[in-house]
Short mmCIF file of C-alpha atoms and ligand atoms in Angstrom, two decimals:
data_model
loop_
_atom_site.label_atom_id
_atom_site.label_comp_id
_atom_site.label_asym_id
_atom_site.label_seq_id
_atom_site.Cartn_x
_atom_site.Cartn_y
_atom_site.Cartn_z
CA MET A 1 39.36 33.05 182.73
CA LEU A 2 41.44 29.89 183.02
CA ARG A 3 40.46 26.87 185.11
CA ASP A 4 42.86 27.36 188.01
CA GLU A 5 41.97 31.01 188.45
CA PHE A 6 38.28 30.08 188.41
CA LEU A 7 38.78 27.39 191.05
CA ARG A 8 40.75 29.73 193.30
CA SER A 9 38.30 32.62 192.82
CA ILE A 10 35.01 30.92 193.58
CA PRO A 11 33.69 31.70 197.08
CA LYS A 12 34.19 28.94 199.65
CA VAL A 13 33.50 27.75 203.16
CA GLU A 14 35.77 25.40 205.03
CA LEU A 15 34.65 23.09 207.84
CA HIS A 16 37.72 20.93 208.31
CA CYS A 17 40.85 22.93 209.03
CA HIS A 18 43.02 22.72 212.16
CA ILE A 19 44.53 25.90 213.53
CA GLU A 20 47.67 24.09 214.73
CA GLY A 21 48.08 22.65 211.21
CA SER A 22 47.70 26.08 209.60
CA VAL A 23 50.71 27.81 211.16
CA ARG A 24 53.01 29.24 208.50
CA ALA A 25 56.53 27.76 208.60
CA ALA A 26 58.01 31.23 209.13
CA THR A 27 55.62 31.87 212.02
CA PHE A 28 56.53 28.50 213.56
CA ALA A 29 60.21 29.55 213.43
CA ASP A 30 59.39 32.97 214.91
CA GLN A 31 57.31 31.51 217.71
CA ALA A 32 60.04 29.02 218.61
CA LYS A 33 62.54 31.89 218.77
CA LYS A 34 60.19 34.09 220.81
CA HIS A 35 59.85 31.43 223.50
CA GLY A 36 63.40 30.02 223.31
CA ILE A 37 62.20 26.63 222.07
CA ALA A 38 64.87 24.59 220.26
CA LEU A 39 63.79 22.95 216.99
CA PRO A 40 65.60 20.05 215.27
CA THR A 41 66.50 22.29 212.29
CA ASP A 42 66.55 26.00 211.46
CA ASP A 43 64.84 25.22 208.15
CA VAL A 44 61.38 24.57 209.57
CA GLU A 45 59.96 23.89 206.08
CA LYS A 46 61.93 20.65 206.32
CA LEU A 47 59.90 19.68 209.40
CA TYR A 48 56.69 19.84 207.38
CA ASP A 49 57.44 16.49 205.77
CA TYR A 50 55.92 13.12 206.84
CA GLU A 51 54.71 9.80 205.51
CA THR A 52 52.28 8.72 208.23
CA ILE A 53 49.68 10.31 210.47
CA TYR A 54 51.88 9.39 213.44
CA GLU A 55 54.90 11.32 212.09
CA PHE A 56 52.58 14.22 211.28
CA LEU A 57 51.14 14.32 214.79
CA VAL A 58 54.64 14.65 216.30
CA ILE A 59 55.25 17.86 214.34
CA PHE A 60 51.68 19.03 214.99
CA GLY A 61 52.53 18.79 218.71
CA MET A 62 55.81 20.61 218.19
CA VAL A 63 54.05 23.50 216.44
CA SER A 64 51.50 23.62 219.26
CA SER A 65 54.29 23.85 221.85
CA THR A 66 55.39 27.22 220.43
CA LEU A 67 52.03 28.84 221.31
CA LEU A 68 51.90 30.18 224.87
CA ASP A 69 50.32 33.58 225.34
CA GLN A 70 47.13 35.14 224.03
CA ASP A 71 48.99 37.08 221.32
CA ASP A 72 50.42 33.81 219.95
CA PHE A 73 46.97 32.29 219.52
CA ALA A 74 45.62 35.51 218.05
CA ARG A 75 48.50 35.69 215.56
CA VAL A 76 48.13 32.17 214.19
CA ALA A 77 44.34 32.42 213.96
CA TYR A 78 44.59 35.74 212.12
CA GLU A 79 47.20 34.45 209.67
CA ALA A 80 45.28 31.23 209.00
CA MET A 81 42.16 33.20 208.10
CA GLU A 82 44.19 35.64 206.01
CA ASP A 83 45.72 32.75 204.03
CA GLY A 84 42.29 31.27 203.33
CA HIS A 85 41.02 34.65 202.16
CA ARG A 86 44.00 35.40 199.92
CA LEU A 87 44.56 31.96 198.41
CA GLY A 88 41.02 30.66 198.00
CA ASN A 89 38.42 33.41 198.48
CA LEU A 90 37.43 31.83 201.78
CA ARG A 91 34.34 33.50 203.27
CA TYR A 92 33.56 31.36 206.30
CA ARG A 93 35.44 28.72 208.28
CA GLU A 94 34.58 26.53 211.27
CA MET A 95 38.08 25.84 212.54
CA PHE A 96 39.36 23.07 214.83
CA PHE A 97 41.72 23.54 217.74
CA ASN A 98 43.09 20.99 220.21
CA PRO A 99 42.70 22.47 223.72
CA THR A 100 44.63 19.76 225.56
CA LEU A 101 47.74 20.22 223.41
CA HIS A 102 47.90 23.61 225.11
CA THR A 103 46.29 23.19 228.54
CA LYS A 104 48.50 20.18 229.34
CA ARG A 105 51.49 22.52 228.98
CA GLY A 106 49.95 24.87 231.54
CA VAL A 107 48.32 27.34 229.14
CA PRO A 108 44.93 28.36 230.58
CA MET A 109 41.88 27.41 228.45
CA LYS A 110 40.77 31.05 228.51
CA THR A 111 44.07 32.20 227.00
CA VAL A 112 43.66 29.73 224.12
CA VAL A 113 40.02 30.52 223.42
CA ASP A 114 40.27 34.30 223.82
CA GLY A 115 43.42 34.43 221.68
CA LEU A 116 41.91 32.42 218.84
CA ALA A 117 38.68 34.44 218.96
CA GLU A 118 40.68 37.69 218.92
CA GLY A 119 42.57 36.53 215.82
CA ILE A 120 39.54 35.40 213.84
CA ASN A 121 37.61 38.56 214.71
CA ALA A 122 40.54 40.75 213.62
CA ALA A 123 40.72 38.82 210.33
CA GLU A 124 36.99 39.32 209.81
CA ALA A 125 37.42 43.06 210.33
CA ASP A 126 40.35 43.22 207.86
CA PHE A 127 39.30 40.71 205.18
CA GLY A 128 35.58 40.04 205.66
CA VAL A 129 36.17 36.32 206.28
CA LYS A 130 34.12 35.00 209.20
CA GLY A 131 35.42 32.33 211.58
CA ARG A 132 34.03 30.05 214.26
CA LEU A 133 35.81 27.50 216.48
CA ILE A 134 35.40 23.77 217.19
CA ALA A 135 37.36 22.23 220.09
CA ASP A 136 38.73 18.78 219.32
CA VAL A 137 39.03 15.78 221.61
CA TYR A 138 42.56 14.40 221.08
CA ARG A 139 41.99 10.64 220.85
CA GLN A 140 45.26 9.64 222.44
CA ASP A 141 44.23 11.48 225.63
CA ASP A 142 42.68 9.73 228.56
CA PRO A 143 38.84 9.97 228.28
CA ALA A 144 38.64 11.55 231.76
CA ASP A 145 41.02 14.31 230.61
CA CYS A 146 38.82 14.89 227.57
CA LEU A 147 35.74 15.27 229.74
CA GLN A 148 37.64 17.74 231.92
CA MET A 149 38.65 19.63 228.76
CA VAL A 150 34.98 19.95 227.76
CA GLU A 151 34.03 21.15 231.26
CA GLU A 152 36.82 23.77 231.23
CA LEU A 153 35.77 24.86 227.75
CA LEU A 154 32.16 25.34 228.81
CA GLU A 155 33.35 27.62 231.64
CA VAL A 156 35.01 30.05 229.20
CA LEU A 157 32.57 29.65 226.33
CA ARG A 158 32.02 32.62 224.03
CA PRO A 159 29.95 32.94 220.84
CA GLU A 160 32.86 32.10 218.53
CA VAL A 161 33.09 28.56 220.01
CA ILE A 162 30.29 26.50 218.53
CA GLY A 163 31.24 22.84 218.55
CA LEU A 164 33.11 19.76 219.69
CA GLY A 165 35.02 17.48 217.31
CA MET A 166 37.59 14.70 217.64
CA ASP A 167 40.91 14.09 215.91
CA ALA A 168 44.40 12.49 216.24
CA ALA A 169 45.18 8.87 215.37
CA GLU A 170 41.95 6.93 214.85
CA ALA A 171 43.06 3.32 214.58
CA PRO A 172 44.20 2.79 218.19
CA ASP A 173 41.43 4.73 219.97
CA PRO A 174 37.82 4.13 218.83
CA PRO A 175 35.12 6.79 219.26
CA GLU A 176 33.06 4.97 221.89
CA LYS A 177 35.77 5.76 224.46
CA PHE A 178 34.75 9.42 224.40
CA VAL A 179 30.97 9.25 224.74
CA ASP A 180 31.00 11.21 228.04
CA SER A 181 32.78 14.18 226.46
CA PHE A 182 30.27 14.34 223.62
CA ARG A 183 27.33 14.07 226.01
CA ALA A 184 28.69 16.93 228.15
CA ALA A 185 29.34 19.09 225.09
CA LYS A 186 25.81 18.55 223.82
CA ALA A 187 24.35 19.37 227.23
CA GLY A 188 26.45 22.57 227.14
CA GLY A 189 24.88 23.61 223.82
CA LEU A 190 27.73 22.68 221.45
CA ARG A 191 27.25 21.15 217.99
CA LEU A 192 29.03 17.84 217.32
CA THR A 193 31.26 16.35 214.63
CA SER A 194 34.14 13.86 214.51
CA HIS A 195 36.95 12.55 212.34
CA ALA A 196 35.81 9.00 211.52
CA SER A 197 36.75 6.18 209.18
CA GLU A 198 39.78 8.12 208.08
CA ASP A 199 41.99 5.24 209.17
CA ALA A 200 39.50 2.68 210.55
CA PRO A 201 36.44 0.71 209.43
CA PRO A 202 33.08 2.38 208.69
CA VAL A 203 31.60 1.17 211.97
CA ASN A 204 33.31 4.25 213.46
CA ILE A 205 30.97 6.41 211.37
CA THR A 206 27.94 4.61 212.76
CA THR A 207 29.28 4.93 216.31
CA CYS A 208 29.89 8.66 215.86
CA LEU A 209 26.37 9.20 214.54
CA ASP A 210 24.44 6.91 216.90
CA LEU A 211 26.41 6.93 220.13
CA LEU A 212 28.18 10.29 220.12
CA GLY A 213 25.38 12.18 218.34
CA CYS A 214 27.59 13.68 215.62
CA GLU A 215 25.88 15.75 212.96
CA ARG A 216 28.70 15.65 210.38
CA ILE A 217 31.55 13.27 209.63
CA ASP A 218 35.10 14.50 208.99
CA HIS A 219 36.89 12.32 206.36
CA GLY A 220 34.92 9.01 206.22
CA TYR A 221 36.77 7.39 203.29
CA HIS A 222 36.43 3.76 204.37
CA ILE A 223 32.65 4.08 204.07
CA LEU A 224 33.13 2.78 200.52
CA SER A 225 33.66 -0.73 201.93
CA ASP A 226 30.17 -0.87 203.51
CA PRO A 227 27.10 -0.29 201.30
CA ALA A 228 24.78 -0.34 204.34
CA VAL A 229 26.61 2.58 205.97
CA ILE A 230 26.59 4.43 202.63
CA GLN A 231 22.83 3.95 202.39
CA ARG A 232 22.28 5.10 205.95
CA CYS A 233 24.30 8.30 205.34
CA LEU A 234 22.39 8.95 202.11
CA ASP A 235 19.07 8.45 203.92
CA ASP A 236 20.08 10.78 206.76
CA ASP A 237 21.71 13.44 204.54
CA ILE A 238 25.01 13.23 206.40
CA HIS A 239 27.67 15.69 205.24
CA PHE A 240 31.32 14.63 204.87
CA THR A 241 34.14 17.16 205.20
CA VAL A 242 36.83 15.60 203.01
CA CYS A 243 40.50 16.53 202.63
CA PRO A 244 42.29 15.51 199.41
CA THR A 245 45.95 16.42 199.97
CA SER A 246 46.57 15.57 203.62
CA THR A 247 45.03 12.13 203.33
CA ALA A 248 46.70 11.32 200.01
CA VAL A 249 50.03 11.99 201.75
CA VAL A 250 49.60 10.15 205.04
CA TYR A 251 47.46 7.22 203.87
CA GLY A 252 49.45 6.48 200.75
CA TRP A 253 46.83 7.03 198.05
CA PRO A 254 49.31 7.50 195.24
CA ASP A 255 47.58 10.48 193.67
CA LEU A 256 44.27 12.29 193.70
CA THR A 257 42.91 10.39 190.68
CA SER A 258 42.49 7.32 192.91
CA HIS A 259 41.36 9.14 196.05
CA PRO A 260 38.23 7.63 197.68
CA ILE A 261 36.61 11.08 197.67
CA ILE A 262 35.77 10.40 194.01
CA GLY A 263 33.92 7.20 194.92
CA MET A 264 32.10 8.97 197.76
CA VAL A 265 30.89 11.71 195.41
CA ASP A 266 29.90 9.10 192.80
CA ALA A 267 27.91 7.26 195.48
CA GLY A 268 25.89 10.46 196.01
CA LEU A 269 27.29 11.26 199.46
CA LYS A 270 27.30 14.96 200.36
CA CYS A 271 30.97 15.97 200.32
CA MET A 272 32.73 19.32 200.56
CA LEU A 273 36.47 20.01 200.08
CA ASN A 274 38.86 21.18 202.81
CA SER A 275 42.56 21.75 203.37
CA ASP A 276 42.81 20.00 206.82
CA ASP A 277 46.29 21.23 207.83
CA PRO A 278 47.14 23.55 204.95
CA THR A 279 50.62 24.84 205.75
CA MET A 280 51.72 21.54 207.23
CA PHE A 281 50.79 19.76 203.98
CA HIS A 282 51.99 22.54 201.65
CA THR A 283 48.49 23.26 200.43
CA ASP A 284 45.69 25.82 200.86
CA ILE A 285 41.94 25.86 200.30
CA GLY A 286 42.33 27.20 196.75
CA LYS A 287 44.90 24.54 195.85
CA GLU A 288 42.63 21.73 197.06
CA TYR A 289 40.10 22.70 194.36
CA VAL A 290 42.82 23.35 191.75
CA ASP A 291 44.29 19.87 192.30
CA MET A 292 41.21 17.76 193.06
CA VAL A 293 38.70 18.98 190.47
CA PRO A 294 40.71 18.02 187.34
CA ALA A 295 41.96 14.81 189.00
CA ALA A 296 38.35 13.74 189.52
CA GLY A 297 37.20 15.02 186.12
CA TRP A 298 34.51 17.17 187.74
CA GLY A 299 32.85 20.00 185.81
CA VAL A 300 31.32 23.34 186.77
CA ALA A 301 28.02 21.84 188.00
CA LYS A 302 29.82 19.43 190.33
CA VAL A 303 32.08 22.19 191.65
CA LYS A 304 29.01 24.28 192.42
CA GLU A 305 27.38 21.32 194.16
CA LEU A 306 30.47 20.81 196.38
CA VAL A 307 30.64 24.50 197.28
CA LEU A 308 26.94 24.63 198.15
CA ASN A 309 27.19 21.36 200.11
CA GLY A 310 29.71 23.24 202.25
CA VAL A 311 27.26 26.06 202.91
CA GLU A 312 24.47 23.61 203.77
CA ALA A 313 26.77 21.72 206.16
CA THR A 314 27.74 24.81 208.19
CA TRP A 315 26.32 25.43 211.64
CA LEU A 316 25.08 28.89 210.66
CA ASP A 317 21.40 29.54 211.25
CA ASP A 318 19.00 28.86 208.38
CA THR A 319 18.61 32.53 207.39
CA ASP A 320 22.39 33.07 207.15
CA LYS A 321 22.79 29.80 205.25
CA ALA A 322 20.13 30.74 202.70
CA ALA A 323 21.70 34.18 202.19
CA MET A 324 25.17 32.68 201.78
CA ALA A 325 23.93 30.02 199.35
CA ALA A 326 22.22 32.65 197.17
CA GLU A 327 25.31 34.90 197.20
CA PHE A 328 27.72 32.05 196.41
CA SER A 329 25.49 30.67 193.68
CA ALA A 330 25.24 34.01 191.87
CA GLU A 331 28.98 34.68 192.22
CA LEU A 332 29.87 31.21 190.97
CA ASP A 333 27.59 31.56 187.94
CA ARG A 334 29.12 34.94 187.13
CA LEU A 335 32.66 33.52 187.31
CA ALA A 336 31.68 30.43 185.28
CA ALA A 337 30.43 32.72 182.51
CA GLU A 338 33.96 34.15 182.29
CA LEU A 339 35.63 30.74 181.79
CA GLU A 340 37.45 30.31 178.46
CA PRO A 341 35.86 27.62 176.26
CA GLY A 342 37.17 24.12 177.05
CA GLU A 343 38.65 25.00 180.44
CA LEU A 344 36.18 22.89 182.45
CA PRO A 345 33.35 20.55 181.45
CA ALA A 346 29.86 21.87 182.19
N1 LIG B 401 44.92 16.41 213.42
C1 LIG B 401 45.09 17.34 212.49
N2 LIG B 401 44.78 16.85 211.28
C2 LIG B 401 44.35 15.58 211.46
C3 LIG B 401 43.87 14.56 210.63
N3 LIG B 401 43.71 14.73 209.33
N4 LIG B 401 43.58 13.39 211.17
C4 LIG B 401 43.70 13.19 212.48
N5 LIG B 401 44.13 14.12 213.31
C5 LIG B 401 44.45 15.32 212.82
ZN1 LIG B 402 41.56 16.78 210.25
#
């Protein structure tokens, strides 16, 4: 077996993937047509092209605006899970969605949640890939609207919805603004994570851990500028859900060989790879491994460590985690034994 096939075939979990960023270009076009929404061009692939997080978020909002009824949410969730299964042997994903990008347009929270749950459950039945949902605070929203979002979410909660996260542009809106939303989510039984230090200093990581009560950190790249925060995350076994392609594009790291993920892994931080917004960045969960692993010079043992970090970082219960880790480990070893000599370092 050759390297790329190995990297695509190994079993994976994904903990940092946004449903609105996973809509296929053709589906985006279809959805716009279905609801009579005019787009700037008929060639929607051309819209999936940006140089900054701000440009990206405009299109992310445009994609969101084409989702209105329960079938729409079910369709995009199903297709996103199908893509993960087909392109990267995805087995389990905790997937973000941005409720207020929909509820502010008048879509009921229950329509969003029930549609997404319907889609991921149908994909599990067809492909065996399991999905769970994490609602994201959109940082450019007013904090009172975010708290209201959490309260509305808790009213329509179902077992597929397991957590609260936070995304959108980090630099202008620091995490401490949203402490009430995180407190309410925790009181309602949700697990907590947040995008942090993606585009802001590492103090945002500390704030997310200490003030908001986050259990994982999404991104976290600027941690490399603060050895004390690195040490604290090592001591507390904090997991980082990192995203090679999306961040290389919007934060100007010229290529993956200089991506801070490499320094984070070298520092001993627990990282796992994700596709973030796969269709919107022309990537997929398989491609993230295919591109990042050789760029970093990682070998089979490091790949296995990253995959198993992902399992450990899930919010599955301990019995399910142990079973998944054992299954993945055996499958990965079996695939590694099929690698042609010289394809990957040990
Ligand atoms: N929304 C979707 N993807 C995001 C990212 N990588 N950073 C911030 N907000 C996002
Ligand atoms: Zn993200």
